[in-house]
Each structure stands twice: as structure tokens, then as C-alpha cells.
Amino acid sequence: MSFDLAPTLGHYLVVSGLVFGLGSAVALSKRNAIAVLMGVELMLNGVNLALIAFSRFGAAFADDAAALSGHAFVVFVLTVAAAEAAVALALAVLVYRRRETVDLDRISSMRW
Amino acid sequence: MELTGFAQIHAIGAPVSLFAGAGLVLLVQIASPLWAPRLGGEGAPARSPSFALALLALAAAGAWSLWHEATGSSGSVLSGAVVVDRFAVFFALLITASAAAVCVMAREWTRGLGEELQADFYALLLASAGAMVLLAQANDLIAIFVVLETTSIAQFVLVGFGGGGRSAEAGLKYVLSGAVAAAVLLYGFVFLFGAAGTTSLPGIAVVASADDGGLRLPLLLGLGLVLVGLGFKMALVPSHGWVPDVYQGAPAPVAAFLSVASKAAGFAVALRILYVGLGGGASSIADEIALTVGVVAAVSMTAGNLGAFWQQDARRLLGYSSVAQAGNIAIGVAAVVAGSSVGPSAVLFFLATYAATNLGLFFVVVAVGQRTGSYELSQYQGLARRSPLLAAVAGICLLSLTGLPPTAGFLAKIYVFNAAVQGGEQWLVGLVAVGVLNTAVSAFYYLRWARLLVKEEPAAAPGDGRPARAAAASLLPETPAQLLLLATAAAVLVLGVVPTPLISAARRAAEVLVAP
């Protein structure tokens, strides 16, 4: 009796789903703007893991160029996420200067 | 057909000129100290060329798109990641025109920003508009993601541009919900890529239409997540939470830009993914997706209209109205996926008339807000007496948003409802019934606003703390804005009476998607 411990596509997808799910739980439940950003980063990491996994196990795909487009996608995701985080942090600093807080519940001066 | 040589540049000419314009605006601003002292002399306020440069870039992009339209160019560049066809050109023209209107609308407000911030504002607006034009041309998941984020990131900054605490707050909320929506969209893209093994939309279509049911789960999951992510751009439920806050907190011209151009770009990419990527009604999961879009449309209309019901702030009301109108447009998208051949042109026609209507209304809101410093609906009481022109335009646009004849909004609604009925499904007829019911609900708050325009002004009690009401002459915006104000109102009326040219343009643009 032998155990095949080599991870397969399914394993990676489950982990990626867990990471993405945790990230979205954090992003949707936390009230602190910085914590929401951390949740988003987790979600994006789940995305990246799934992309790489699909590329790695994409040998079944018809052409090999397709496998590489997953890798290329990850590079774009990383770059764009960095740009987005930079803008989000800049806006958080701007809000903090005016309100001394980045708690999303306490900065909502706009209601109904 | 893959294009080569100069044809490649020609194909992306419109977005390239917008991006070049954005760079130019910033460069001229950096270089301006070199010649400004010699021109204006010491201490003279240098006139910022940003506005003129921005309009120039938009004119170039518009002219380039018209060139495409006239020659009917079609083809793909960058290994099929970007295409040029009549569908993309239709949206390029729509987005360029809206961005130009927003530039004129923002002119007066930007004067208060100072020269450097003015350059930043116009550069960001151009970059965002350029990416939107490119978004309508994108035909590959990676390209869609990158240009979508380019428009979004520029808009995050634009929303935070207002200087006040509310603007920064709105910007922060917008960027956080945008980041979550982008991550959800990406997760959807991952499943589409995983199922199809390629990121190109035609490649996905091949796999999706050949599927015998084995790929149902990843395709359904992928498209569901993609719709949630794109719903952020289109202001559809469940990604609509940001809309009222951002419309209220952002500078009013930026809100106008979001409600018109950004929404159009979102629907453009949604149509392309559903039609090119899914082969319209041809794939095995078309029914489920159509039903999902239908439910989203019904919920968006209802949520938007109920939210707008008792709003006292004009911009917040327009925010909820934007969610409700997105629901109306989504009826057309649901019909599209259910296989109605009229659907895509109905969506395009609705988006174009909605652009004219909403821009007209926002022109009035900006003019009144700029002069009185308040966006409360009570400011509009008796506007017909103080400024007949503004009141007339606002009245026409409100009628059009409600969907009453003889305005363009009426025809647009009829067209979309008709497309849904032609889809031939029972539930689509039910969806139209929900749409009609919602129109009745929306009439309440649109017409309440319209009635305020002609209502008598309350007698101003001296010293009750009310801001002094601005005199008629000072309420009117500057001449260029006035001209555009008239142009949008005229467009709403003319399209309501003679819609044929726009309808045939929308049909020709939609043929790209409907024909195999």
C-alpha cells in the first residue's frame, strides 16, 4: 500500500479557495481600512495561487503557450495590486489627517 | 484578422491619443515655469493650458474613432488581445464625448484647484477615459483586467480630488470596494482560464460551446464571479454599496463621469465577455447566466428606486437612480444572453441616451451646486423662475430618466423591454413587468424633483439662516457649459423624436457581437 503525497491541481485549488475565502471574510467584516486592504491582498494571493496551479497542471491543455499566460497573468496581478494599494494607502492617510481615524464605521459622515 | 505595421497603431489610435494627451498635460505643467515668467510677467497668474490640451486630446481621439467608423475598420492587434470593430468604435465615441462634456462641466470647479492640481485632474481624466476606450476593445482576460484597473485607479484619485473630508472619505470607500470587486473579478477570470486553458475570449468561446457539461461548474462559478466584479463598474447589485456615498462625496463632475462613461465601459466589457466569450446563447450555461442577470436586474432596479425614494440630496438621489437605471440596462443584457438578437443594440441605444440625459442633469446640478454651494433638493424650489434655462433642461432630463415621451428615455425603455419580450422566455416577460412597476415607482421621486422646479419659492424670512438665493443671472454656468447644456437637452428631445440614426448605429455596432 503506497501513499501518493504529490499535490495535485485539486489540492492547490482547495488551498487557493481557503485563502480567497479567508481574505474576503476579512475584507468584508473588518471595519478598519488597513485591515480591509490586508484582506484584499489575501484574496489576490488566493487568485495568484490558483492561476499558477492551473498553469503548472495545464500540460493537458492543447498548446503550451496557454500555460505561460497564467504566469504572465500573475505578474500583472502583482503589479496592479501594488498600484492599487499605493492609492488606497494615500487616501487612508488623507482621511486620517482629517478625522484621526480610518475606522470605516466612524468616518461615515454620509448617511441616507 | 491580425493587423501589421502601422495598422496596429491605427487600431488603438483613440486610446493612444488620450494617453499621449495625459502625458502631455503633465509634461507641459512641469515645463511651464520655463516660459510662464516671460509670457505673463512677474506675478501675473499664468493661464493653465491643461484644459485646452485635454480637449485637444479628446478631439483627436474622437476624430480617430470617426475615421474608424467611416472606414469600417476591423481587426485585432497584440496577438488578439485588443480588437477594433464597430462595437468598440461606438463605445469609443460615446466615452470620448462624455469625457469632453465632463471636462467642460469641471472647468469652473477646477479653477479653484490651482494650476498643478488642474493638470493632475485633466491628466487623470484622460488616462481613465483612454483606458475605458481600450476596455471596449479588449478581447483577452489579461488585457481586460489591466485596463479595467487603469480606469479604476485613476477614478479612485479623481473621487478623492474634492479637497474636503467627504471627498477623501468617498475616495477611500471607493478604492476599498473597488479592490474587493477587482479581486472577485480576478477569481472569476481564474476559473474561466482554468476551464478553457486560454485567456483569449474567442478561445474561451470555442471551449464553452464545445462543452458537453463537464465544464459547467468552473464556467458557472467563473462567470458568476465575473458578473459580481463587473457589477462594481456598472453599479449593479450586489456591488452597488459604494454608489450613493461616492456620488455624494466626489466632486460633482467626477460623479457625472462615473455615472456615464464608467458605466458604459462596464457594460461594454460585460457584453463582450457574455457574447464573444460565451457565444451568446450558444453555450451550455447560457440559461443559468441569463436568469442570474435577470435577477440582478430586478433587484438593482428595486434597490435603486427604493433608496432614491426620500433622498434630499441631489447627488445621492442621482446615485441611487444610477443603480436603478443600471438595472434597466441589465434587462437588455439578460435578453442578450437568452438569445434575443435585438438585445445588444437595445443596450447600446439605452447607454447612449442615458449618457445624454444624465450629463444634462449633472450640468444643472453642477451649475446650481457651484453657485449656491449646496446640493440639497430644496435649492431647486422655484428654479423655473430664477433660471428658466436650467429648469427647462432639468425638467427634460428628469422626464427622460422617468421614461416619459417625447424624450429619448422613453424610447430607450421601450426598446429594452421589447428586446426582453423578444427573448421568448416566460421569466423575461415577468422581468419586464418588474421593470414597468419600477418605472412607476421611480416616477415618484423624479417627478417630485421636477415639480419642485416650478413650485413657488418659499417667502424668505429675514435672518432665518437660509443661504441667500442666488439671482437668476449668476446661476447660469459659463458659455461653453451653457452650450453643452442646450446640446444635451436638444439631444434628449431629438433622439426621442428621431431615434433612427442612433438605432441604426447601435444595430451596426451590435452586429459584431450577434453575427458569428
mmCIF file of C-alpha atoms in Angstrom, chain B residues 294 297 301 327-344 346-347 412-433 435:
data_model
loop_
_atom_site.group_PDB
_atom_site.id
_atom_site.type_symbol
_atom_site.label_atom_id
_atom_site.label_comp_id
_atom_site.label_asym_id
_atom_site.label_seq_id
_atom_site.Cartn_x
_atom_site.Cartn_y
_atom_site.Cartn_z
ATOM 1 C CA GLY B 294 -32.320 38.874 -14.839
ATOM 2 C CA ALA B 297 -31.526 43.461 -12.935
ATOM 3 C CA MET B 301 -33.973 48.367 -10.112
ATOM 4 C CA GLY B 327 -30.885 47.543 -13.590
ATOM 5 C CA ASN B 328 -32.930 48.728 -16.572
ATOM 6 C CA ILE B 329 -29.957 48.265 -18.872
ATOM 7 C CA ALA B 330 -29.282 44.839 -17.383
ATOM 8 C CA ILE B 331 -32.748 43.743 -18.581
ATOM 9 C CA GLY B 332 -31.301 44.187 -22.071
ATOM 10 C CA VAL B 333 -28.238 42.147 -21.093
ATOM 11 C CA ALA B 334 -30.416 39.345 -19.737
ATOM 12 C CA ALA B 335 -32.286 39.322 -23.035
ATOM 13 C CA VAL B 336 -28.936 39.203 -24.791
ATOM 14 C CA VAL B 337 -27.854 36.052 -23.032
ATOM 15 C CA ALA B 338 -31.244 34.469 -23.542
ATOM 16 C CA GLY B 339 -30.603 34.740 -27.241
ATOM 17 C CA SER B 340 -32.538 37.860 -28.272
ATOM 18 C CA SER B 341 -30.870 39.373 -31.319
ATOM 19 C CA VAL B 342 -32.304 42.836 -30.512
ATOM 20 C CA GLY B 343 -30.742 42.829 -27.051
ATOM 21 C CA PRO B 344 -27.268 44.226 -27.736
ATOM 22 C CA ALA B 346 -31.078 47.937 -27.137
ATOM 23 C CA VAL B 347 -28.324 48.089 -24.533
ATOM 24 C CA ALA B 412 -34.817 53.524 -24.720
ATOM 25 C CA LYS B 413 -37.021 51.823 -22.161
ATOM 26 C CA ILE B 414 -39.457 50.602 -24.787
ATOM 27 C CA TYR B 415 -36.568 49.265 -26.847
ATOM 28 C CA VAL B 416 -35.044 47.357 -23.916
ATOM 29 C CA PHE B 417 -38.408 45.947 -22.777
ATOM 30 C CA ASN B 418 -39.181 44.942 -26.347
ATOM 31 C CA ALA B 419 -35.838 43.155 -26.627
ATOM 32 C CA ALA B 420 -36.597 41.256 -23.419
ATOM 33 C CA VAL B 421 -40.036 40.175 -24.632
ATOM 34 C CA GLN B 422 -38.494 39.007 -27.899
ATOM 35 C CA GLY B 423 -36.129 36.811 -25.891
ATOM 36 C CA GLY B 424 -39.103 34.477 -25.785
ATOM 37 C CA GLU B 425 -38.860 33.252 -22.202
ATOM 38 C CA GLN B 426 -41.638 33.422 -19.644
ATOM 39 C CA TRP B 427 -39.469 34.902 -16.929
ATOM 40 C CA LEU B 428 -38.253 37.647 -19.259
ATOM 41 C CA VAL B 429 -41.843 38.851 -19.553
ATOM 42 C CA GLY B 430 -42.036 38.827 -15.772
ATOM 43 C CA LEU B 431 -38.822 40.831 -15.660
ATOM 44 C CA VAL B 432 -40.385 43.423 -17.959
ATOM 45 C CA ALA B 433 -43.352 43.605 -15.598
ATOM 46 C CA GLY B 435 -39.340 46.970 -14.907
#
